[in-house]
Coordinates of C-alpha atoms and ligand atoms in Angstrom, one line a residue:
M1 CA 113.6 163.5 8.1
V2 CA 116.9 162.4 6.7
L3 CA 118.5 165.5 8.1
K4 CA 117.0 164.7 11.5
Q5 CA 118.4 161.2 11.5
K6 CA 121.8 162.3 10.3
T7 CA 121.9 165.0 13.0
L8 CA 121.1 162.4 15.6
D9 CA 123.9 160.3 14.3
L10 CA 126.2 163.2 14.4
K11 CA 125.2 163.9 18.0
R12 CA 125.8 160.3 19.0
R13 CA 129.2 160.3 17.3
M14 CA 130.1 163.5 19.1
R15 CA 128.9 162.1 22.5
D16 CA 131.2 159.1 22.0
A17 CA 134.2 161.2 21.0
L18 CA 133.6 163.7 23.9
Q19 CA 133.7 161.0 26.5
G20 CA 137.5 161.0 26.4
G21 CA 139.0 158.0 28.1
G22 CA 135.8 157.2 30.1
S23 CA 134.6 157.6 33.6
K24 CA 137.3 155.5 35.3
A25 CA 140.2 157.3 33.7
I26 CA 138.5 160.7 34.3
K27 CA 138.0 159.8 38.0
K28 CA 141.7 158.9 38.3
Q29 CA 142.6 162.2 36.7
K30 CA 140.4 164.2 39.1
A31 CA 141.6 162.4 42.1
I32 CA 145.1 164.0 41.7
G33 CA 143.7 167.5 41.3
K34 CA 143.8 167.5 37.5
L35 CA 141.1 168.7 35.1
T36 CA 140.4 166.9 31.8
A37 CA 141.7 168.3 28.6
R38 CA 138.5 169.9 27.5
E39 CA 137.8 171.3 30.9
R40 CA 141.2 173.0 30.8
I41 CA 140.6 174.6 27.5
L42 CA 137.1 175.8 28.5
K43 CA 138.4 177.2 31.8
L44 CA 141.3 179.0 30.1
L45 CA 139.5 180.5 27.1
D46 CA 136.8 183.2 27.1
P47 CA 133.3 181.6 27.6
N48 CA 131.7 180.1 24.5
T49 CA 134.7 180.9 22.2
F50 CA 136.3 177.5 21.8
H51 CA 135.8 175.8 18.4
E52 CA 137.2 172.3 18.2
Y53 CA 139.0 170.8 15.2
D54 CA 139.4 167.1 14.3
L55 CA 137.1 165.7 16.9
F56 CA 136.6 162.6 14.8
V57 CA 140.3 161.9 14.1
E58 CA 141.2 158.3 15.0
H59 CA 144.5 156.5 15.2
A60 CA 145.6 154.3 12.4
A61 CA 147.8 151.9 14.3
K62 CA 147.4 148.1 13.9
D63 CA 150.1 146.4 15.9
F64 CA 149.7 145.2 19.5
D65 CA 146.0 144.9 19.1
M66 CA 145.7 148.6 18.5
D67 CA 143.2 148.0 15.7
K68 CA 140.7 146.9 18.4
K69 CA 141.1 150.1 20.4
Y70 CA 139.0 153.2 20.0
L71 CA 140.9 156.3 21.3
P72 CA 138.6 159.3 21.1
G73 CA 140.2 162.2 19.3
D74 CA 143.4 160.1 19.5
G75 CA 144.1 161.6 22.9
V76 CA 144.4 165.3 22.1
V77 CA 141.9 168.2 21.8
T78 CA 142.7 171.0 19.4
G79 CA 141.0 174.1 18.2
T80 CA 140.8 177.9 18.2
G81 CA 139.3 180.4 20.6
L82 CA 139.7 183.7 22.3
L83 CA 141.8 184.4 25.3
S84 CA 141.0 187.7 27.0
G85 CA 139.7 188.8 23.6
H86 CA 142.8 187.6 21.7
P87 CA 142.5 184.9 19.1
V88 CA 144.6 181.8 19.9
C89 CA 145.2 178.3 18.7
I90 CA 145.3 175.7 21.4
Y91 CA 145.8 172.0 22.0
A92 CA 145.5 169.9 25.2
Q93 CA 146.6 166.4 25.5
D94 CA 144.0 164.1 27.1
F95 CA 145.7 161.8 29.6
T96 CA 142.5 159.9 30.0
V97 CA 143.0 158.5 26.5
A98 CA 146.0 156.1 26.4
G99 CA 147.8 158.4 28.8
G100 CA 147.8 161.2 26.3
S101 CA 150.5 159.3 24.5
L102 CA 151.6 160.7 21.1
G103 CA 150.9 158.6 18.1
L104 CA 150.9 159.5 14.4
M105 CA 147.4 161.0 14.2
H106 CA 147.7 162.7 17.6
A107 CA 150.8 164.4 16.3
K108 CA 149.1 165.3 13.0
K109 CA 146.4 167.1 14.9
I110 CA 148.9 169.1 16.9
C111 CA 150.9 169.9 13.7
K112 CA 147.7 171.0 12.0
I113 CA 146.8 173.5 14.7
M114 CA 150.4 174.7 14.9
D115 CA 150.4 175.3 11.1
H116 CA 147.1 177.2 11.6
A117 CA 148.6 179.4 14.3
L118 CA 151.5 180.3 12.1
K119 CA 149.2 181.0 9.1
L120 CA 146.8 183.1 11.2
K121 CA 149.6 184.7 13.1
V122 CA 148.1 184.1 16.5
P123 CA 149.6 182.7 19.7
L124 CA 149.8 179.0 20.2
I125 CA 149.1 177.4 23.6
G126 CA 150.0 173.7 24.2
I127 CA 148.8 171.9 27.3
N128 CA 151.0 168.9 27.8
D129 CA 149.8 165.9 29.8
S130 CA 151.2 162.8 28.3
G131 CA 153.1 159.5 28.8
G132 CA 155.3 160.5 25.8
A133 CA 155.8 158.6 22.5
R134 CA 153.0 156.0 22.1
I135 CA 155.0 152.9 22.4
Q136 CA 152.8 150.8 20.2
E137 CA 153.3 153.2 17.3
G138 CA 157.1 153.0 17.2
V139 CA 158.8 155.3 14.7
N140 CA 155.6 157.0 13.8
S141 CA 155.5 158.6 17.3
L142 CA 159.1 159.7 16.9
A143 CA 158.3 161.2 13.5
G144 CA 155.4 163.0 15.1
Y145 CA 157.7 164.7 17.7
G146 CA 160.2 165.6 15.0
E147 CA 157.4 167.4 13.1
I148 CA 156.3 169.3 16.2
F149 CA 159.9 170.4 17.0
Y150 CA 160.4 171.6 13.5
R151 CA 157.2 173.7 13.7
N152 CA 158.1 175.1 17.1
T153 CA 161.4 176.3 15.6
Q154 CA 159.7 177.8 12.5
A155 CA 157.2 179.6 14.7
S156 CA 159.8 180.9 17.1
G157 CA 160.0 184.7 17.0
V158 CA 156.9 184.9 14.7
I159 CA 154.1 184.0 17.1
P160 CA 154.1 183.6 20.9
Q161 CA 154.3 180.0 21.9
I162 CA 153.2 179.0 25.4
S163 CA 153.6 175.6 26.9
V164 CA 151.6 174.5 30.0
I165 CA 152.8 171.4 31.7
L166 CA 149.8 169.8 33.5
G167 CA 150.9 166.2 34.0
P168 CA 153.8 164.1 32.9
C169 CA 156.0 165.4 30.0
A170 CA 158.7 162.8 29.6
G171 CA 161.4 161.7 27.3
G172 CA 161.9 163.7 24.1
A173 CA 158.5 165.2 24.6
V174 CA 160.1 167.8 26.8
Y175 CA 161.8 169.4 23.8
S176 CA 158.6 171.0 22.4
P177 CA 158.1 173.1 25.6
A178 CA 161.9 173.8 25.7
L179 CA 161.6 175.3 22.1
T180 CA 158.7 177.5 23.1
D181 CA 158.7 181.0 24.7
F182 CA 157.1 180.5 28.1
V183 CA 156.7 177.3 30.1
F184 CA 154.1 177.2 32.9
V185 CA 154.2 174.5 35.7
V186 CA 151.9 173.7 38.6
D187 CA 153.0 172.3 41.9
K188 CA 152.6 168.5 42.3
I189 CA 151.0 168.2 38.9
S190 CA 153.8 169.0 36.4
K191 CA 156.6 166.5 35.9
M192 CA 159.3 167.0 33.3
F193 CA 162.3 164.8 32.6
I194 CA 164.2 163.2 29.8
T195 CA 164.7 159.9 31.7
G196 CA 162.5 159.0 34.6
P197 CA 163.6 157.7 38.1
E198 CA 163.4 154.0 37.0
V199 CA 165.8 154.5 34.1
I200 CA 168.1 156.6 36.2
K201 CA 168.2 153.9 38.9
A202 CA 168.9 151.1 36.3
T203 CA 171.6 153.0 34.4
I204 CA 173.5 154.9 37.0
G205 CA 172.2 153.7 40.3
E206 CA 170.8 157.0 41.6
E207 CA 167.6 157.0 43.4
I208 CA 165.2 159.9 43.3
S209 CA 161.5 160.6 43.3
M210 CA 159.7 161.9 40.3
E211 CA 158.9 165.1 42.2
D212 CA 162.5 165.7 43.2
L213 CA 163.7 164.9 39.7
G214 CA 161.4 167.0 37.6
G215 CA 158.6 168.5 39.7
A216 CA 157.3 172.0 39.3
R217 CA 159.6 173.5 41.9
V218 CA 162.7 171.9 40.4
H219 CA 162.1 173.5 37.0
A220 CA 161.0 176.9 38.4
E221 CA 163.9 177.2 40.8
I222 CA 166.8 175.0 39.8
S223 CA 166.8 174.1 36.1
G224 CA 165.1 177.3 34.9
N225 CA 163.1 175.3 32.4
A226 CA 159.9 176.8 33.7
H227 CA 159.1 180.5 33.6
F228 CA 155.9 180.5 35.7
Y229 CA 155.1 178.5 38.8
S230 CA 151.7 178.2 40.5
E231 CA 149.9 176.2 43.1
S232 CA 146.9 175.2 41.1
E233 CA 145.6 174.9 37.5
E234 CA 143.3 177.8 38.2
Q235 CA 146.2 180.1 39.3
C236 CA 148.2 178.9 36.3
F237 CA 145.4 179.9 33.9
N238 CA 145.2 183.4 35.5
Q239 CA 148.9 183.8 35.0
I240 CA 148.6 182.9 31.3
K241 CA 145.8 185.5 30.9
E242 CA 148.0 188.1 32.5
L243 CA 150.9 187.2 30.3
I244 CA 148.8 187.4 27.1
S245 CA 147.7 190.9 28.1
F246 CA 151.3 192.1 27.9
I247 CA 152.4 190.6 24.6
P248 CA 151.5 191.1 20.9
W249 CA 149.8 188.4 18.9
N250 CA 152.7 188.2 16.5
N251 CA 155.9 189.8 15.5
Q252 CA 154.3 192.2 13.1
K253 CA 152.2 193.8 15.9
K254 CA 152.7 195.8 19.1
A255 CA 151.2 194.7 22.4
D256 CA 147.7 196.2 22.9
P257 CA 147.8 199.6 24.7
F258 CA 146.1 199.8 28.0
P259 CA 144.5 202.8 29.8
K260 CA 147.3 204.9 31.4
K261 CA 147.6 204.6 35.1
S262 CA 150.0 206.2 37.7
P263 CA 152.2 204.1 39.9
K264 CA 151.0 203.5 43.5
T265 CA 153.2 206.2 44.9
R266 CA 152.1 205.9 48.4
Q267 CA 153.4 202.3 48.6
Y268 CA 156.4 202.8 46.3
K269 CA 158.4 206.0 46.6
V270 CA 161.2 206.0 44.1
D271 CA 163.3 208.4 46.2
N272 CA 163.3 206.3 49.3
I273 CA 164.2 202.8 48.0
I274 CA 167.9 202.9 47.7
P275 CA 169.6 202.8 51.1
T276 CA 171.9 205.6 52.1
D277 CA 174.7 203.2 52.7
P278 CA 175.8 202.0 49.3
R279 CA 176.7 198.6 50.6
Q280 CA 173.1 197.9 51.8
P281 CA 170.9 195.9 49.5
Y282 CA 167.3 196.7 48.5
D283 CA 164.6 195.0 46.4
V284 CA 164.9 196.4 42.8
R285 CA 161.3 195.2 42.2
D286 CA 160.2 198.1 44.4
I287 CA 161.9 200.5 42.0
I288 CA 160.2 198.9 39.0
R289 CA 156.8 199.1 40.8
A290 CA 157.5 202.8 41.7
L291 CA 158.0 203.5 38.0
V292 CA 155.3 201.6 36.2
D293 CA 151.5 201.9 35.6
D294 CA 149.5 200.9 38.6
S295 CA 152.8 199.4 40.1
E296 CA 151.9 196.2 38.3
F297 CA 154.8 194.0 37.3
L298 CA 154.6 190.5 35.8
E299 CA 157.8 188.8 36.8
I300 CA 159.1 186.0 34.7
H301 CA 161.4 183.3 36.0
E302 CA 160.6 184.7 39.5
K303 CA 162.2 181.8 41.4
F304 CA 165.2 181.2 39.1
A305 CA 168.5 183.1 39.0
Q306 CA 167.1 185.7 41.3
N307 CA 170.1 187.9 41.1
I308 CA 168.5 189.3 38.0
V309 CA 164.8 190.3 37.6
V310 CA 163.0 190.2 34.3
G311 CA 159.4 190.8 33.4
F312 CA 156.7 193.0 31.8
A313 CA 155.1 196.2 33.0
R314 CA 153.5 199.2 31.4
L315 CA 154.6 202.8 31.0
N316 CA 151.7 205.1 30.1
G317 CA 149.7 202.1 28.9
E318 CA 152.4 200.5 26.7
T319 CA 154.2 197.3 27.4
A320 CA 157.9 197.4 28.3
G321 CA 160.3 194.6 29.2
F322 CA 162.3 195.3 32.4
I323 CA 165.7 193.8 33.1
A324 CA 167.1 194.7 36.5
N325 CA 170.0 193.6 38.7
Q326 CA 168.7 192.5 42.0
P327 CA 171.0 193.7 44.9
L328 CA 169.1 191.5 47.3
V329 CA 170.6 188.3 45.8
L330 CA 174.4 187.9 45.4
A331 CA 174.6 191.7 45.2
G332 CA 173.0 191.5 41.7
V333 CA 176.1 189.9 40.0
L334 CA 175.8 188.4 36.6
D335 CA 176.6 184.7 36.5
V336 CA 175.8 181.7 34.2
D337 CA 172.1 181.4 35.0
S338 CA 171.3 185.1 35.3
S339 CA 173.0 185.8 31.9
D340 CA 170.9 183.0 30.3
K341 CA 167.8 184.3 31.9
A342 CA 168.3 187.9 30.8
A343 CA 169.6 187.1 27.3
R344 CA 166.5 185.0 26.5
F345 CA 164.1 187.6 27.7
I346 CA 165.9 190.4 25.8
R347 CA 165.6 188.3 22.6
Y348 CA 161.9 187.7 23.3
C349 CA 161.2 191.4 23.6
D350 CA 163.3 192.2 20.6
A351 CA 161.5 189.6 18.4
F352 CA 158.1 191.0 19.6
N353 CA 158.6 194.7 19.4
I354 CA 158.7 195.3 23.1
P355 CA 161.0 198.2 24.3
L356 CA 163.6 197.3 26.8
V357 CA 164.2 199.1 30.1
T358 CA 167.4 198.1 31.9
L359 CA 168.0 199.1 35.6
V360 CA 171.6 198.7 36.6
D361 CA 173.2 198.0 40.0
L362 CA 175.8 195.3 40.0
P363 CA 179.4 194.8 41.0
G364 CA 180.2 192.8 37.8
Y365 CA 180.4 189.1 36.8
L366 CA 180.6 186.5 39.6
P367 CA 184.2 185.4 40.2
G368 CA 185.0 181.7 41.1
V369 CA 186.2 178.4 39.8
D370 CA 182.7 177.0 39.6
Q371 CA 181.5 179.9 37.4
E372 CA 184.6 179.7 35.2
H373 CA 184.3 176.0 34.7
N374 CA 180.6 176.2 34.1
G375 CA 181.2 178.6 31.2
V376 CA 180.6 182.0 32.5
I377 CA 182.5 183.3 29.5
R378 CA 180.2 181.6 27.0
H379 CA 177.0 182.3 29.0
G380 CA 178.0 185.9 30.0
A381 CA 178.5 186.6 26.3
K382 CA 174.9 185.8 25.6
I383 CA 173.7 189.0 27.3
L384 CA 176.2 191.1 25.3
Y385 CA 175.0 189.4 22.1
A386 CA 171.3 189.8 23.0
Y387 CA 171.6 193.5 23.8
S388 CA 173.8 194.3 20.9
E389 CA 171.5 192.5 18.5
A390 CA 168.3 194.1 19.8
T391 CA 166.9 196.9 17.7
V392 CA 163.8 197.8 19.8
P393 CA 164.1 201.0 21.8
K394 CA 166.6 200.4 24.6
M395 CA 166.5 202.6 27.7
T396 CA 169.1 202.2 30.5
V397 CA 169.0 203.7 34.0
I398 CA 172.1 203.3 36.1
L399 CA 170.9 203.4 39.7
R400 CA 174.0 202.7 41.7
K401 CA 177.0 200.4 40.9
A402 CA 177.9 199.8 37.3
Y403 CA 181.3 198.2 37.6
G404 CA 183.6 196.5 35.0
G405 CA 182.1 194.1 32.5
G406 CA 178.7 194.5 34.3
Y407 CA 178.6 198.2 33.2
I408 CA 179.2 197.3 29.6
A409 CA 176.9 194.3 29.6
M410 CA 173.8 196.0 31.1
C411 CA 172.8 197.8 27.9
S412 CA 175.5 200.4 28.0
N413 CA 175.9 203.2 25.4
H414 CA 178.5 201.0 23.8
L415 CA 175.9 198.2 23.0
K416 CA 173.9 200.9 21.4
A417 CA 171.4 201.8 24.1
D418 CA 169.2 204.7 22.8
F419 CA 169.0 206.5 26.2
V420 CA 171.4 206.0 29.1
M421 CA 170.4 207.8 32.3
A422 CA 172.1 207.8 35.6
W423 CA 170.9 208.7 39.1
P424 CA 173.2 210.9 41.2
T425 CA 173.9 207.7 43.2
A426 CA 175.5 206.0 40.2
E427 CA 179.0 204.7 40.4
I428 CA 180.5 203.9 37.1
A429 CA 184.0 202.5 37.3
V430 CA 186.2 199.5 36.3
M431 CA 185.8 198.1 39.8
G432 CA 184.6 199.0 43.3
P433 CA 186.7 201.7 45.2
E434 CA 188.1 199.2 47.8
G435 CA 189.5 196.8 45.2
A436 CA 190.7 199.6 42.9
A437 CA 192.5 201.5 45.7
N438 CA 194.2 198.2 46.9
I439 CA 195.6 197.6 43.4
I440 CA 196.6 201.0 42.1
F441 CA 198.0 202.3 45.3
R442 CA 199.4 199.0 46.5
N443 CA 203.0 200.4 46.9
E444 CA 202.0 203.6 48.6
I445 CA 199.8 201.7 51.1
R446 CA 202.4 199.0 51.7
N447 CA 205.2 201.6 52.3
A448 CA 203.2 204.0 54.4
K449 CA 203.8 204.4 58.1
N450 CA 200.2 203.8 58.8
P451 CA 199.0 201.6 55.9
E452 CA 195.4 201.5 57.1
T453 CA 195.0 205.3 57.2
V454 CA 196.6 205.6 53.8
R455 CA 194.3 202.9 52.4
K456 CA 191.2 204.6 53.7
Q457 CA 192.5 207.9 52.2
K458 CA 193.1 206.3 48.8
I459 CA 189.7 204.7 48.8
K460 CA 188.2 208.1 49.5
E461 CA 190.2 209.7 46.7
Y462 CA 189.2 207.0 44.2
K463 CA 185.5 207.3 45.3
Q464 CA 185.6 211.1 44.7
K465 CA 187.2 210.7 41.3
F466 CA 185.3 207.8 39.9
A467 CA 182.4 206.6 42.1
N468 CA 179.9 208.9 40.4
P469 CA 178.1 209.3 37.1
Y470 CA 179.9 212.5 36.0
V471 CA 183.1 211.0 34.4
A472 CA 180.9 208.9 32.2
A473 CA 178.6 211.8 31.5
A474 CA 181.6 214.0 30.6
Y475 CA 182.5 211.5 27.8
G476 CA 178.8 211.4 26.7
Y477 CA 178.5 207.7 27.7
V478 CA 175.6 208.7 30.0
D479 CA 173.1 211.0 28.2
A480 CA 171.6 212.5 31.3
V481 CA 172.1 212.5 35.1
I482 CA 168.6 212.7 36.5
E483 CA 166.8 212.8 39.8
P484 CA 165.0 209.5 40.6
A485 CA 161.7 211.2 40.6
E486 CA 162.2 212.2 36.9
T487 CA 162.8 208.6 35.8
R488 CA 159.2 207.6 34.9
N489 CA 158.7 210.7 32.8
K490 CA 162.0 210.2 31.0
L491 CA 161.2 206.6 30.2
I492 CA 157.8 207.5 28.9
H493 CA 159.3 210.3 26.8
A494 CA 161.9 207.9 25.4
I495 CA 159.3 205.4 24.4
K496 CA 157.2 208.1 22.8
I497 CA 160.0 209.5 20.7
S498 CA 161.3 206.0 19.7
K499 CA 158.1 205.0 18.0
Q500 CA 159.6 205.2 14.5
K501 CA 163.0 203.7 15.5
Q502 CA 164.4 201.6 12.7
E503 CA 167.7 199.9 12.5
I504 CA 168.5 197.7 9.6
P505 CA 170.6 194.7 10.7
Q506 CA 173.6 193.5 8.7
T507 CA 172.7 191.3 5.8
K508 CA 173.3 187.8 6.9
K509 CA 171.5 184.5 7.1
H510 CA 171.7 184.6 10.9
G511 CA 174.3 185.3 13.5
I512 CA 176.0 182.7 15.6
P513 CA 175.0 183.6 19.2
P514 CA 177.0 182.0 22.0
F515 CA 174.3 179.3 22.6
Ligands
LIG1 C1 151.3 154.1 25.3 C2 150.9 154.7 27.4 C3 152.1 155.5 27.5 C4 152.9 155.4 26.3 C5 151.1 155.7 29.3 N1 150.3 154.9 28.6 N2 152.2 156.1 28.7 N3 150.5 154.1 26.3 N4 152.5 154.7 25.2 N5 154.1 156.1 26.3 C6 149.0 154.4 29.0 C7 149.2 153.3 30.0 O1 149.5 152.0 29.4 C8 147.8 153.3 30.6 O2 146.9 152.6 29.7 C9 147.4 154.8 30.6 O3 148.2 155.3 29.6 C10 147.6 155.5 31.9 O4 148.9 155.2 32.3 P1 149.3 154.8 33.8 O5 150.7 154.2 33.7 O6 148.2 154.0 34.3 O7 149.3 156.2 34.5 P2 150.2 156.7 35.7 O8 150.2 155.6 36.8 O9 149.6 158.0 36.1 O10 151.6 156.9 35.2 C11 151.9 157.9 34.2 C12 153.3 157.7 33.6 C13 153.4 156.2 33.1 C14 154.3 158.0 34.7 C15 153.4 158.7 32.5 O11 152.3 155.9 32.3 C16 154.7 156.0 32.3 O12 155.8 155.9 32.9 N6 154.5 155.9 31.0 C17 155.6 155.7 30.1 C18 156.5 156.9 30.0 C19 157.5 156.7 28.9 O13 158.5 156.0 29.2 N7 157.2 157.1 27.7 C20 158.1 157.0 26.6 C21 159.1 158.0 26.7 S1 160.2 157.9 25.4 P3 145.7 151.7 30.3 O14 145.1 151.1 29.0 O15 146.2 150.8 31.2 O16 144.7 152.7 30.9 C22 159.7 159.1 24.4 C23 160.6 159.3 23.2 C24 160.2 160.5 22.5 O17 158.8 159.8 24.7 C25 161.3 160.9 21.8 C26 161.0 162.2 21.0 C27 162.2 162.8 20.5

């Protein structure tokens, strides 16, 4: 009897806590296309696998009449569950409860699940939908953020950390997602900024809408803060599931192997993608699709710094990280943003035991005052650092141009690539034939009776001498010149024989990368 009564009491308490911010706040949430925190978790995780923690946690604030307010779960839902069969720890801020604002106990709940994720060595997923620091709780809110940032940093490179922005994420709150590995945004729902439109107007007089300042598109295309963009929460959850399928649970494991599948060779013919005219562009993603299992490629940062392509695919069932210059955009040059994008991805793969496949076709680093003043030296160095530091198997395929600093930076033999292959179309040189001929034969061209004929002749000479893979192959900088159709087998073989690869890094506390 006592048990029955106590069980009824438990059920009543649970019902109260599960109501979130109540029907009015939930209606407002739904009206703008947003799900509630619990709905999001249940939709994302495998059915009947979510186990909630700390449902009965309450805030402890007293000022500003807070002692009279009941905030169910203190505005955040936390717990564990399975995502496509993988164990995960998860939290979702509940905007219907005090705008999902972060007070002391709200932060403690998040920190507890973060500590759990690190202890259990499983991925952490954070769904952000919050007005930021709970103003009534003052320094306790700031303390809460500090504790979260600290844990994000401790967990970095140990467990995958995924941030999903499904509402406002304002002020210092943005720094937790920024410290995590992958940030997902949804059109018209996600908003991220340090200072909102009103503060900007008051302080520097600029007027801008919230969407134009920090909407999903802005972060996916311009700032690069977001790695995945989608049109709806549902699409976003599917993207998360796909990502999880490619990555390991923690840095001690490898990604789960998948059944082997051939590429869709009818659609993607590796021999036919590079145009005959070496000045013509092509979509390097078609080459990736021609090489990988089922032609399935999960692109990361798809809309940002499109002159480089990064993402995951499988070779004979095993995950590999692809980094490829994109001749379709700016001829595939390296610049400030593409260097940042690639370097970050390389470091992710290296931390999580994912082999790197680099496809090279670039004329070098982007020249210009804008790039120099924006620190292309510092940013460009990141890619050198990331490749040099990486100890996972590193395979490089030079498809066409590999000029100057670009040749070195794109995982060359000199940055300790394990296998460097080149297609017969490869051109490995200090610079392009036109520029090179103009410089080294300047006097001969200038003094010739017919300078244009001599110039063309000298370009041809230079091309014959250097615009090929054989000079580099003669020095052993290229391990093999291969036919395009052999590439997939060569990569699969390289991954197979690198299984026991071990490189012991120099003893040091940590390096000083060009952040
Ligand atoms: C306490 C908050 C809150 C906050 C929202 N609410 N933000 N309560 N602290 N930070 C409450 C509102 O009072 C309201 O309560 C409910 O949440 C819903 O908010 P609305 O304003 O009605 O929602 P909406 O119109 O959708 O606007 C959402 C919003 C806006 C744009 C996020 O609420 C807003 O501008 N909030 C403040 C954002 C902000 O400046 N945060 C502090 C950032 S500084 P009721 O009871 O009326 O339903 C910061 C420092 C952290 O975060 C530093 C860490 C290093």
